[in-house]
Amino acid sequence: MPDKLKIALTPGDGIGPEIMEAVLHIFTAAGVMDHIEFIPAEMGEKVFAKGNSSGISDEAVATVEQTGLLFKGPMGTPVGGGGKSINVTLRKKFSAFANLRHFQSLPGVETVFSKAGVPVDFYVVRENIEDTYGGIEHRLTADVVECKRLISAPGCDQVHRFAFETAQRLGISEVTCSHKANIMKMTDGLFLERFRQLANDYPEITTNDVIIDALCMNLVLRPDRYQMIVLPNLQGDIVSDLAAGLVGGLGFAPSANIGEAVAIFEAVHGTAPDIAGKGVANPTSLLLSGLIMLRHIGLAKQAAIINNALLATLEDGIHTGDVKGEKPPVKTMEFAGAVAEHLGRMPTKCTPRVVGTQDTVSFKPPTRPTNYTLRRTFENVPTQVCGADIYIGTTMPPFELAQKLQQVSEHGPFKLTLLSNRGTQVWPSGSVYTETVDYFRARFELKDPALLGRIGLMPTIHLLTKVAEKFDVTDFQPLKMFDGKPGFSLAQGQ
Ligand code: NAD
């Protein structure tokens, strides 16, 4: 037999070690361990406790880089303080840009939809790296904090292409993009625009888009309307948990984080501290994530056999305590034992997984790049400076502030065209009913449009310096035209 494929393994915190033991018991019984070897990767609460604020040891990073695969249990995030979520760090560090989750009604798991005879079976593809999850946050004034929401064209392209390719592979005929492009016209607008652009490469797949709020209502009313939904990070995070609720809770939702080089497979739920150590946790979510991993590396036959055993076990009414059922609940390892005993059996009340012939490893570990990879979508885009937004911390009323800023910009190439507060225009026109806080945006634009393309960034920096002499400047954003189109949004009411 060829060398076994190495996979980094972290049991995780809380219920993590219990559910991981259960999954490995099933893997061993199904002969999976003849093909793979788990290499321990140390991360989580124990690493935080050693004073490592990333929660991941350097050795663990190296193991994941070498294997290109990580199978992990849930890990706790220290609340407050500087400690960031390891789960988010891992996805970002290894560019696992697409989060794939499958939500499917399971036999024996009663939900409002199973009772109504409505089958639920759809995938969510969530962008995993960008959006507010950049975690770029600042306190700007005494009263205002901000979170920068970055969406990039290459980031959108990667996740949309992954969604279309996965849909093709799984025989999914329709992919829906969900967004809030009616409000966030530039960020969600780009996400939607790139979806529509890439859809041209997959003419056999029907595409659709839906505003996120409408999607949430549709999912609760008719979840069988969707086959695959692709979303930006934060919206995808929320919809994923909503979708988990539709199929019986977090204990049943598997998750894979896929990148070009590294893929991470994990349960959707957390460490469940309330039941940790009691041996009662449901290992299904981690097991289903493990099955996505087995298909990813080529062990599709083993994955289908285990999947059918799981379905047959659930059909027999065997369940852990988090699931309602007629029979008394079993403990975590008893459940794993039952799945192992059901290996080779087919479910009879639901569609079994097709057991194919692919039963050897096809995955190749990644070759380590020698440098950071730069991804581009739009190159050589002509840009022209046309103004600047200067953000100011002040409690001054808008008309007084406008007067002072007009004096500051009197002799330069820019004139004040707008003051806004929390995104709403308060000068030159507005409503006194617009309540304000201590943070204003002052927009300056070219006095003479003929200067467009003839000035660079320096005059905006000069203006910034003059404003900073009189005001508490909190941030600064040059305004540019890209390919002749404004690279900035209008204010509400402008
Ligand atoms: P949680 O998912 O751990 O628990 C929510 C509820 O669901 C609890 O009542 C719990 O008992 C139950 N539950 C979760 N998984 C279960 C399972 N397999 N079987 C039976 N019941 C289960 O969410 P939380 O309490 O908000 O978070 C606890 C910790 O987990 C936090 O530190 C959080 O940061 C972390 N977390 C980690 C991940 C991850 O590793 N991917 C995801 C979410 C939360």
PDB file of C-alpha atoms in Angstrom, residues 10-20 43-46 48 55 72-79 84-87 90-91 241 250-251 266-283 285-286 332:
ATOM      1  CA  THR A  10      -6.895  19.171  16.262  1.00  0.00           C
ATOM      2  CA  PRO A  11      -9.567  17.670  18.521  1.00  0.00           C
ATOM      3  CA  GLY A  12     -10.450  21.165  19.802  1.00  0.00           C
ATOM      4  CA  ASP A  13     -11.816  22.355  23.143  1.00  0.00           C
ATOM      5  CA  GLY A  14     -14.942  21.604  25.209  1.00  0.00           C
ATOM      6  CA  ILE A  15     -16.857  18.740  23.548  1.00  0.00           C
ATOM      7  CA  GLY A  16     -14.216  18.663  20.757  1.00  0.00           C
ATOM      8  CA  PRO A  17     -12.163  15.697  22.057  1.00  0.00           C
ATOM      9  CA  GLU A  18     -15.359  13.677  22.754  1.00  0.00           C
ATOM     10  CA  ILE A  19     -16.873  14.089  19.293  1.00  0.00           C
ATOM     11  CA  MET A  20     -13.467  13.653  17.601  1.00  0.00           C
ATOM     12  CA  MET A  43      -4.072  24.879  18.868  1.00  0.00           C
ATOM     13  CA  GLY A  44      -6.880  26.182  21.056  1.00  0.00           C
ATOM     14  CA  GLU A  45      -7.332  26.968  24.733  1.00  0.00           C
ATOM     15  CA  LYS A  46      -4.127  25.164  25.839  1.00  0.00           C
ATOM     16  CA  PHE A  48      -3.796  30.524  24.564  1.00  0.00           C
ATOM     17  CA  GLY A  55      -3.882  30.256  19.895  1.00  0.00           C
ATOM     18  CA  LYS A  72     -10.595  20.154  13.566  1.00  0.00           C
ATOM     19  CA  GLY A  73     -13.008  20.107  16.435  1.00  0.00           C
ATOM     20  CA  PRO A  74     -14.556  23.343  17.727  1.00  0.00           C
ATOM     21  CA  MET A  75     -12.296  25.784  19.536  1.00  0.00           C
ATOM     22  CA  GLY A  76     -13.184  28.428  22.103  1.00  0.00           C
ATOM     23  CA  THR A  77     -12.393  32.086  21.624  1.00  0.00           C
ATOM     24  CA  PRO A  78     -11.402  34.000  24.759  1.00  0.00           C
ATOM     25  CA  VAL A  79     -14.157  36.595  25.265  1.00  0.00           C
ATOM     26  CA  LYS A  84      -8.945  36.627  18.141  1.00  0.00           C
ATOM     27  CA  SER A  85     -11.034  33.621  17.061  1.00  0.00           C
ATOM     28  CA  ILE A  86      -8.687  30.800  15.992  1.00  0.00           C
ATOM     29  CA  ASN A  87     -11.342  29.579  13.606  1.00  0.00           C
ATOM     30  CA  LEU A  90      -7.085  29.721  10.403  1.00  0.00           C
ATOM     31  CA  ARG A  91      -9.411  30.441   7.469  1.00  0.00           C
ATOM     32  CA  ASP A 241     -26.889  29.290  11.334  1.00  0.00           C
ATOM     33  CA  LEU A 250     -26.108  23.038  14.835  1.00  0.00           C
ATOM     34  CA  GLY A 251     -25.418  19.387  15.669  1.00  0.00           C
ATOM     35  CA  GLU A 266     -14.827  21.411  11.030  1.00  0.00           C
ATOM     36  CA  ALA A 267     -18.129  21.142  12.864  1.00  0.00           C
ATOM     37  CA  VAL A 268     -20.324  24.238  12.560  1.00  0.00           C
ATOM     38  CA  HIS A 269     -21.159  24.379  16.250  1.00  0.00           C
ATOM     39  CA  GLY A 270     -18.920  25.605  19.065  1.00  0.00           C
ATOM     40  CA  THR A 271     -17.362  23.946  22.079  1.00  0.00           C
ATOM     41  CA  ALA A 272     -20.708  23.557  23.923  1.00  0.00           C
ATOM     42  CA  PRO A 273     -19.203  24.253  27.375  1.00  0.00           C
ATOM     43  CA  ASP A 274     -22.577  23.481  29.009  1.00  0.00           C
ATOM     44  CA  ILE A 275     -22.314  19.761  28.100  1.00  0.00           C
ATOM     45  CA  ALA A 276     -18.523  19.326  27.778  1.00  0.00           C
ATOM     46  CA  GLY A 277     -17.094  16.312  29.619  1.00  0.00           C
ATOM     47  CA  LYS A 278     -20.480  14.576  29.963  1.00  0.00           C
ATOM     48  CA  GLY A 279     -20.078  12.342  26.903  1.00  0.00           C
ATOM     49  CA  VAL A 280     -23.504  13.343  25.539  1.00  0.00           C
ATOM     50  CA  ALA A 281     -22.583  15.584  22.570  1.00  0.00           C
ATOM     51  CA  ASN A 282     -23.804  14.788  19.081  1.00  0.00           C
ATOM     52  CA  PRO A 283     -20.861  13.912  16.792  1.00  0.00           C
ATOM     53  CA  SER A 285     -21.807  17.603  12.470  1.00  0.00           C
ATOM     54  CA  LEU A 286     -18.118  16.696  12.835  1.00  0.00           C
ATOM     55  CA  THR A 332     -21.681  10.091  22.182  1.00  0.00           C
TER      56      THR A 332
END
